[in-house]
Coordinates of C-alpha atoms in Angstrom, one line a residue:
S18 CA 80.1 149.5 158.0
G19 CA 78.0 148.9 154.9
S20 CA 78.6 145.1 154.9
S21 CA 77.6 144.7 158.6
G22 CA 74.4 146.6 158.0
I23 CA 73.4 144.4 155.2
N24 CA 74.2 141.2 157.2
A25 CA 72.1 142.6 160.1
E26 CA 69.2 143.5 157.9
Y27 CA 68.9 140.0 156.4
G28 CA 69.9 138.1 159.5
A29 CA 72.9 136.6 157.8
R30 CA 76.4 136.0 159.1
P31 CA 79.5 136.1 157.0
V32 CA 81.0 132.6 156.2
F33 CA 84.8 132.2 156.0
I34 CA 86.1 129.3 154.0
D35 CA 89.6 128.0 154.6
P36 CA 91.4 127.3 151.2
E37 CA 93.1 124.2 152.6
Q38 CA 89.7 122.8 153.6
A39 CA 88.3 123.5 150.2
R40 CA 91.1 121.7 148.5
S41 CA 90.9 118.7 150.9
G42 CA 87.2 118.6 150.3
K43 CA 87.7 118.2 146.5
R44 CA 90.3 115.5 147.1
K45 CA 87.8 113.7 149.4
K46 CA 85.1 113.8 146.8
K47 CA 87.5 112.3 144.2
R48 CA 88.5 109.6 146.7
E49 CA 84.8 108.8 147.4
K50 CA 84.0 108.6 143.7
L51 CA 87.0 106.3 143.2
S52 CA 86.0 104.1 146.2
V53 CA 82.5 103.4 144.6
T54 CA 84.0 101.3 141.8
H55 CA 87.3 100.3 143.4
A56 CA 88.2 98.3 146.5
K57 CA 90.3 99.6 149.3
D58 CA 93.5 98.2 147.7
G59 CA 92.8 100.3 144.6
E60 CA 91.7 97.5 142.3
R61 CA 88.5 97.8 140.3
D62 CA 85.7 95.5 141.4
R63 CA 82.8 97.0 139.5
Y64 CA 82.2 99.3 136.6
F65 CA 79.1 101.2 137.8
P66 CA 78.1 102.1 141.3
D67 CA 74.8 100.3 141.1
D68 CA 76.2 97.0 139.8
D69 CA 75.3 95.2 143.1
G70 CA 71.7 96.5 143.0
R71 CA 70.7 95.2 139.6
G72 CA 69.6 91.7 138.8
L73 CA 69.4 89.8 135.5
E74 CA 65.9 91.0 134.7
D75 CA 66.9 94.6 135.2
L76 CA 69.8 94.2 132.9
V77 CA 67.6 92.6 130.2
R78 CA 65.1 95.4 130.4
E79 CA 67.8 98.0 130.3
E80 CA 69.3 96.4 127.2
K81 CA 66.0 96.4 125.4
T82 CA 65.4 100.0 126.3
N83 CA 68.9 101.1 125.2
S84 CA 68.6 99.2 121.9
S85 CA 65.5 101.2 121.1
L86 CA 67.1 104.5 122.2
G87 CA 70.3 103.6 120.3
Q88 CA 68.4 103.2 117.0
D89 CA 66.7 106.5 117.6
H90 CA 70.1 108.1 118.3
L91 CA 71.6 106.5 115.1
F92 CA 68.7 107.8 113.0
L93 CA 69.2 111.4 114.4
K94 CA 72.9 111.1 113.8
Y95 CA 72.4 110.3 110.1
A96 CA 69.6 112.8 109.8
S97 CA 71.9 115.6 111.1
K98 CA 74.5 114.6 108.6
L99 CA 72.0 114.6 105.8
S100 CA 71.6 118.4 105.8
K101 CA 75.4 118.8 105.5
M102 CA 76.0 116.3 102.8
S103 CA 74.2 117.9 99.9
D104 CA 72.2 120.9 99.0
K105 CA 70.1 119.1 96.4
Q106 CA 66.4 119.0 96.9
D107 CA 66.1 115.3 96.0
W108 CA 68.9 114.1 98.3
T109 CA 67.5 111.4 100.6
L110 CA 68.7 109.2 103.4
D111 CA 68.9 106.3 101.0
D112 CA 71.3 108.3 98.8
M113 CA 73.6 108.6 101.8
F114 CA 73.7 104.9 102.4
V115 CA 74.3 104.3 98.7
S116 CA 77.2 106.7 98.8
N117 CA 78.7 104.9 101.8
I118 CA 78.5 101.6 99.9
A119 CA 80.1 103.3 96.9
K120 CA 83.1 104.3 99.1
V121 CA 83.6 100.7 100.2
K122 CA 83.5 99.6 96.5
D123 CA 86.0 102.3 95.6
G124 CA 88.3 100.9 98.3
S125 CA 88.0 97.4 96.8
K126 CA 88.8 98.9 93.4
D127 CA 92.0 100.4 94.8
V128 CA 93.0 97.0 96.2
D129 CA 92.3 95.3 92.8
K130 CA 94.3 98.0 91.1
L131 CA 97.3 97.3 93.4
V132 CA 97.0 93.6 92.8
A133 CA 96.9 94.1 89.0
E134 CA 100.0 96.4 89.2
N135 CA 101.8 93.8 91.3
Q136 CA 101.0 91.1 88.7
R137 CA 102.3 93.3 85.9
E138 CA 105.5 94.1 87.8
H139 CA 106.0 90.4 88.3
K140 CA 105.4 89.7 84.6
R141 CA 108.0 92.4 83.7
L142 CA 110.6 90.9 85.9
E143 CA 109.9 87.4 84.5
S144 CA 110.3 88.6 80.9
C145 CA 113.2 91.0 81.4
T146 CA 116.2 89.8 79.3
M147 CA 118.5 92.4 80.9
C148 CA 118.4 90.9 84.3
I149 CA 121.6 88.8 84.7
E150 CA 119.6 85.7 85.4
K151 CA 117.8 85.9 82.1
C152 CA 120.6 87.5 80.0
G153 CA 122.4 85.1 77.6
R154 CA 125.9 84.4 79.0
G155 CA 127.2 84.3 75.5
S156 CA 127.2 88.1 75.3
I157 CA 128.7 88.9 78.7
V158 CA 132.4 90.0 78.9
Y159 CA 132.6 91.1 82.6
I160 CA 130.5 90.4 85.7
G161 CA 131.0 92.7 88.7
T162 CA 129.2 93.0 92.0
S163 CA 126.4 95.3 91.0
L164 CA 126.7 95.5 87.2
Y165 CA 128.0 93.6 84.2
V166 CA 129.3 94.4 80.7
R167 CA 128.1 92.8 77.6
V168 CA 128.1 93.2 73.8
P169 CA 124.8 94.1 72.2
T170 CA 122.6 91.2 71.1
W171 CA 121.6 93.4 68.1
K172 CA 123.8 95.0 65.4
S173 CA 126.4 97.3 67.0
L174 CA 126.8 100.9 66.0
T175 CA 130.7 100.7 66.0
P176 CA 133.2 97.9 66.6
N177 CA 133.6 97.0 70.3
H178 CA 130.3 98.8 71.1
C179 CA 129.3 97.5 74.6
Q180 CA 126.7 98.0 77.3
I181 CA 127.0 98.5 81.0
V182 CA 124.0 96.9 82.7
P183 CA 122.9 96.8 86.4
T184 CA 122.7 93.2 87.7
A185 CA 119.5 94.0 89.6
H186 CA 116.4 95.3 87.8
T187 CA 116.9 99.1 87.8
I188 CA 115.0 101.8 85.9
S189 CA 117.8 104.4 85.9
T190 CA 121.3 104.8 87.1
V191 CA 120.5 107.7 89.4
N192 CA 118.5 105.1 91.5
G193 CA 121.7 103.2 92.1
D194 CA 123.4 103.2 95.5
E195 CA 127.0 104.2 96.4
D196 CA 128.4 100.8 95.7
F197 CA 126.8 100.8 92.2
W198 CA 128.2 104.2 91.3
R199 CA 131.6 103.4 92.6
E200 CA 131.8 100.3 90.4
L201 CA 130.2 102.1 87.5
S202 CA 132.9 104.8 87.7
A203 CA 135.7 102.1 87.8
V204 CA 134.3 100.3 84.8
K205 CA 134.0 103.5 82.8
S206 CA 137.6 104.4 83.7
A207 CA 138.8 101.0 82.5
L208 CA 137.0 101.3 79.2
V209 CA 138.2 104.9 78.6
R210 CA 141.8 103.9 79.2
K211 CA 141.6 101.0 76.8
F212 CA 140.0 102.9 74.0
S213 CA 142.3 105.9 74.5
S214 CA 145.2 103.6 73.9
L215 CA 143.6 102.7 70.5
K216 CA 143.2 106.4 69.6
L217 CA 139.4 106.2 70.2
D218 CA 137.1 108.5 72.2
T219 CA 134.5 106.9 74.4
V220 CA 130.9 108.1 74.5
F221 CA 128.4 106.9 77.2
L222 CA 124.7 107.1 76.5
E223 CA 121.8 106.5 78.9
F224 CA 118.1 106.7 78.1
A225 CA 115.8 106.4 81.2
S226 CA 112.2 106.9 80.0
R227 CA 108.8 105.4 80.5
L228 CA 109.6 104.9 84.1
D229 CA 106.1 103.7 84.8
Q230 CA 106.9 100.7 82.6
R231 CA 109.9 100.0 84.7
R232 CA 112.3 99.0 81.9
H233 CA 115.7 97.7 82.8
V234 CA 118.2 100.5 82.1
F235 CA 121.6 100.2 80.5
V236 CA 124.4 102.5 79.5
D237 CA 125.7 102.3 75.9
C238 CA 129.5 102.6 75.6
V239 CA 130.3 103.6 72.0
P240 CA 134.0 104.1 70.9
V241 CA 134.5 106.5 68.1
P242 CA 137.5 107.9 66.2
E243 CA 139.2 110.8 68.0
E244 CA 138.6 113.2 65.1
E245 CA 134.8 112.7 65.1
G246 CA 134.8 112.5 69.0
T247 CA 136.0 116.1 69.3
M248 CA 132.9 117.3 67.3
L249 CA 130.3 115.3 69.2
P250 CA 129.9 117.7 72.2
A251 CA 128.8 120.5 69.9
Y252 CA 126.4 118.3 68.0
F253 CA 124.8 116.9 71.2
K254 CA 124.5 120.3 72.7
K255 CA 122.6 121.7 69.7
A256 CA 120.4 118.6 69.4
I257 CA 119.4 118.7 73.0
L258 CA 118.5 122.4 72.9
D259 CA 116.4 121.8 69.8
C260 CA 114.7 118.6 71.0
D261 CA 111.5 118.0 73.0
V262 CA 108.8 120.7 73.6
E263 CA 109.5 124.3 72.9
W264 CA 108.5 125.6 76.3
A265 CA 109.9 123.2 78.9
Q266 CA 109.3 123.3 82.6
N267 CA 112.8 122.1 83.4
K268 CA 116.1 123.4 82.1
K269 CA 116.7 121.9 78.7
L270 CA 120.4 121.4 78.9
V271 CA 121.9 120.2 82.2
D272 CA 125.7 120.4 82.3
T273 CA 127.2 117.3 84.1
R274 CA 130.8 118.3 83.6
K275 CA 131.0 119.9 87.1
K276 CA 128.6 117.7 89.0
S277 CA 127.8 114.0 88.5
L278 CA 124.6 112.9 86.9
R279 CA 122.9 111.7 90.1
K280 CA 123.5 115.2 91.7
C281 CA 121.9 116.9 88.7
I282 CA 118.8 114.7 88.0
P283 CA 116.4 113.9 90.8
Q284 CA 115.1 110.3 91.0
G285 CA 111.7 109.7 89.4
L286 CA 112.3 112.0 86.4
P287 CA 112.8 110.6 82.8
Y288 CA 116.0 111.8 81.3
F289 CA 118.7 111.3 78.6
S290 CA 122.4 111.5 79.4
V291 CA 125.5 111.7 77.3
E292 CA 129.1 111.7 78.7
F293 CA 132.3 112.1 76.8
G294 CA 135.0 110.0 78.4
L295 CA 135.5 110.8 82.1
D296 CA 134.9 114.6 81.6
G297 CA 131.1 114.5 82.0
G298 CA 128.7 115.8 79.4
F299 CA 125.1 116.8 79.1
A300 CA 121.7 115.6 80.4
H301 CA 118.1 116.5 79.5
V302 CA 114.9 116.0 81.5
I303 CA 112.4 114.5 79.0
E304 CA 109.2 116.6 79.1
E305 CA 107.2 114.8 76.3
E306 CA 108.3 111.1 76.2
R307 CA 106.3 110.4 73.0
M308 CA 108.4 112.9 71.1
F309 CA 111.7 111.7 72.4
K310 CA 113.0 108.6 70.6
R311 CA 115.1 105.9 72.3
Y312 CA 117.7 106.1 69.6
F313 CA 118.2 109.9 70.0
G314 CA 121.9 109.6 71.1
L315 CA 122.8 106.8 68.7
E316 CA 121.3 108.8 65.8
I317 CA 123.6 111.7 66.5
I318 CA 126.7 109.5 66.6
G319 CA 125.5 107.6 63.5
G320 CA 125.0 110.9 61.7
V321 CA 128.5 112.1 62.5
L322 CA 130.0 108.8 61.5
D323 CA 127.8 108.6 58.4
V324 CA 126.8 104.9 59.1
D325 CA 123.8 103.0 57.8
V326 CA 120.4 104.0 59.4
G327 CA 119.8 100.4 60.3
L328 CA 122.6 100.5 62.8
W329 CA 120.9 103.0 65.1
R330 CA 117.2 102.9 64.3
N331 CA 115.7 99.6 65.4
P332 CA 118.8 97.5 64.5
D333 CA 118.3 93.9 63.6
K334 CA 118.9 91.2 66.2
E335 CA 122.1 89.3 65.9
T336 CA 122.4 85.5 65.6
S337 CA 124.0 83.7 68.5
E338 CA 127.1 83.0 66.4
A339 CA 127.5 86.7 65.6
V340 CA 127.1 87.6 69.3
Q341 CA 129.8 85.2 70.3
Y342 CA 132.1 86.5 67.6
K343 CA 131.6 90.1 69.0
R344 CA 132.2 88.9 72.5
K345 CA 135.5 87.1 71.6
S346 CA 136.7 90.2 69.6
F347 CA 136.0 92.4 72.7
E348 CA 137.8 90.0 75.0
K349 CA 140.9 90.3 72.9
L350 CA 141.1 93.9 74.0
S351 CA 142.0 92.7 77.5
V352 CA 140.2 95.5 79.2
E353 CA 141.5 95.8 82.8
F354 CA 138.1 95.7 84.6
P355 CA 138.1 96.2 88.4
E356 CA 138.6 93.0 90.4
N357 CA 135.6 91.8 92.5

């Protein structure tokens, strides 16, 4: 055949290799390579095959040689990066080292920024008068597990105007957990029942803005006569649609009558909320916080009730005697708050 002729012409004989022998040969080489640095029991007794053949002088000479080669390698490494870092003609190797130092300095700036922010947060907590530890007990009418109720320490918009405040420092009610919302719902129900028995409608207002300043949030509870209370939803709806920026990224009017507020407003967004009794109400995601005033809701109620502007726009602070008088007047209502 053709193959036998070629073998005869060159004086070569065909070689047949057994696959099993080939595989066993590979395993043998691996075992031999392993046995160079490991003892028979499998434990490592050296790191390089020639460890026994090198003395101290050889190691010192090798270290000196490798140090020199290592510097050359490092230089080539940075030189290769140099061409990729910038296309400017005047970019040099020194510029690269300067940029690396700048990165380290930027990292230290980030650490300093975090430390400063932590100090500001600590200062806010220390100076917060809404946290129950710092709140004057003369204004508190009820203390629950996760919230408390107090009368305002400034002039009230209407008689028996009160505020629901989280005991912990919280920036919005939507950040509250299940226990907080369960207690909040129970307290609202107690207030609505009491004011309904007095022929009054109850309006709840929440303003959660400037979240980066981490202000302690509270919910205003304003009782109003039933006749004016029936008109308030229409006034609030129109005011919310006309407020803030003209072209908003979020829906201007959020209806909370079918879903609760925390299911309508995501955490981390500034918002205003108004609820009419236990029937829900409206919410608005604030687009431009500088244009949205903190007294937005109180102004609408004050306009409908035709009260003095000083009761809703930056009201004056009450004396301790006046606060105690409001607290005692509220306690006479005997609101059936939930038991702890």
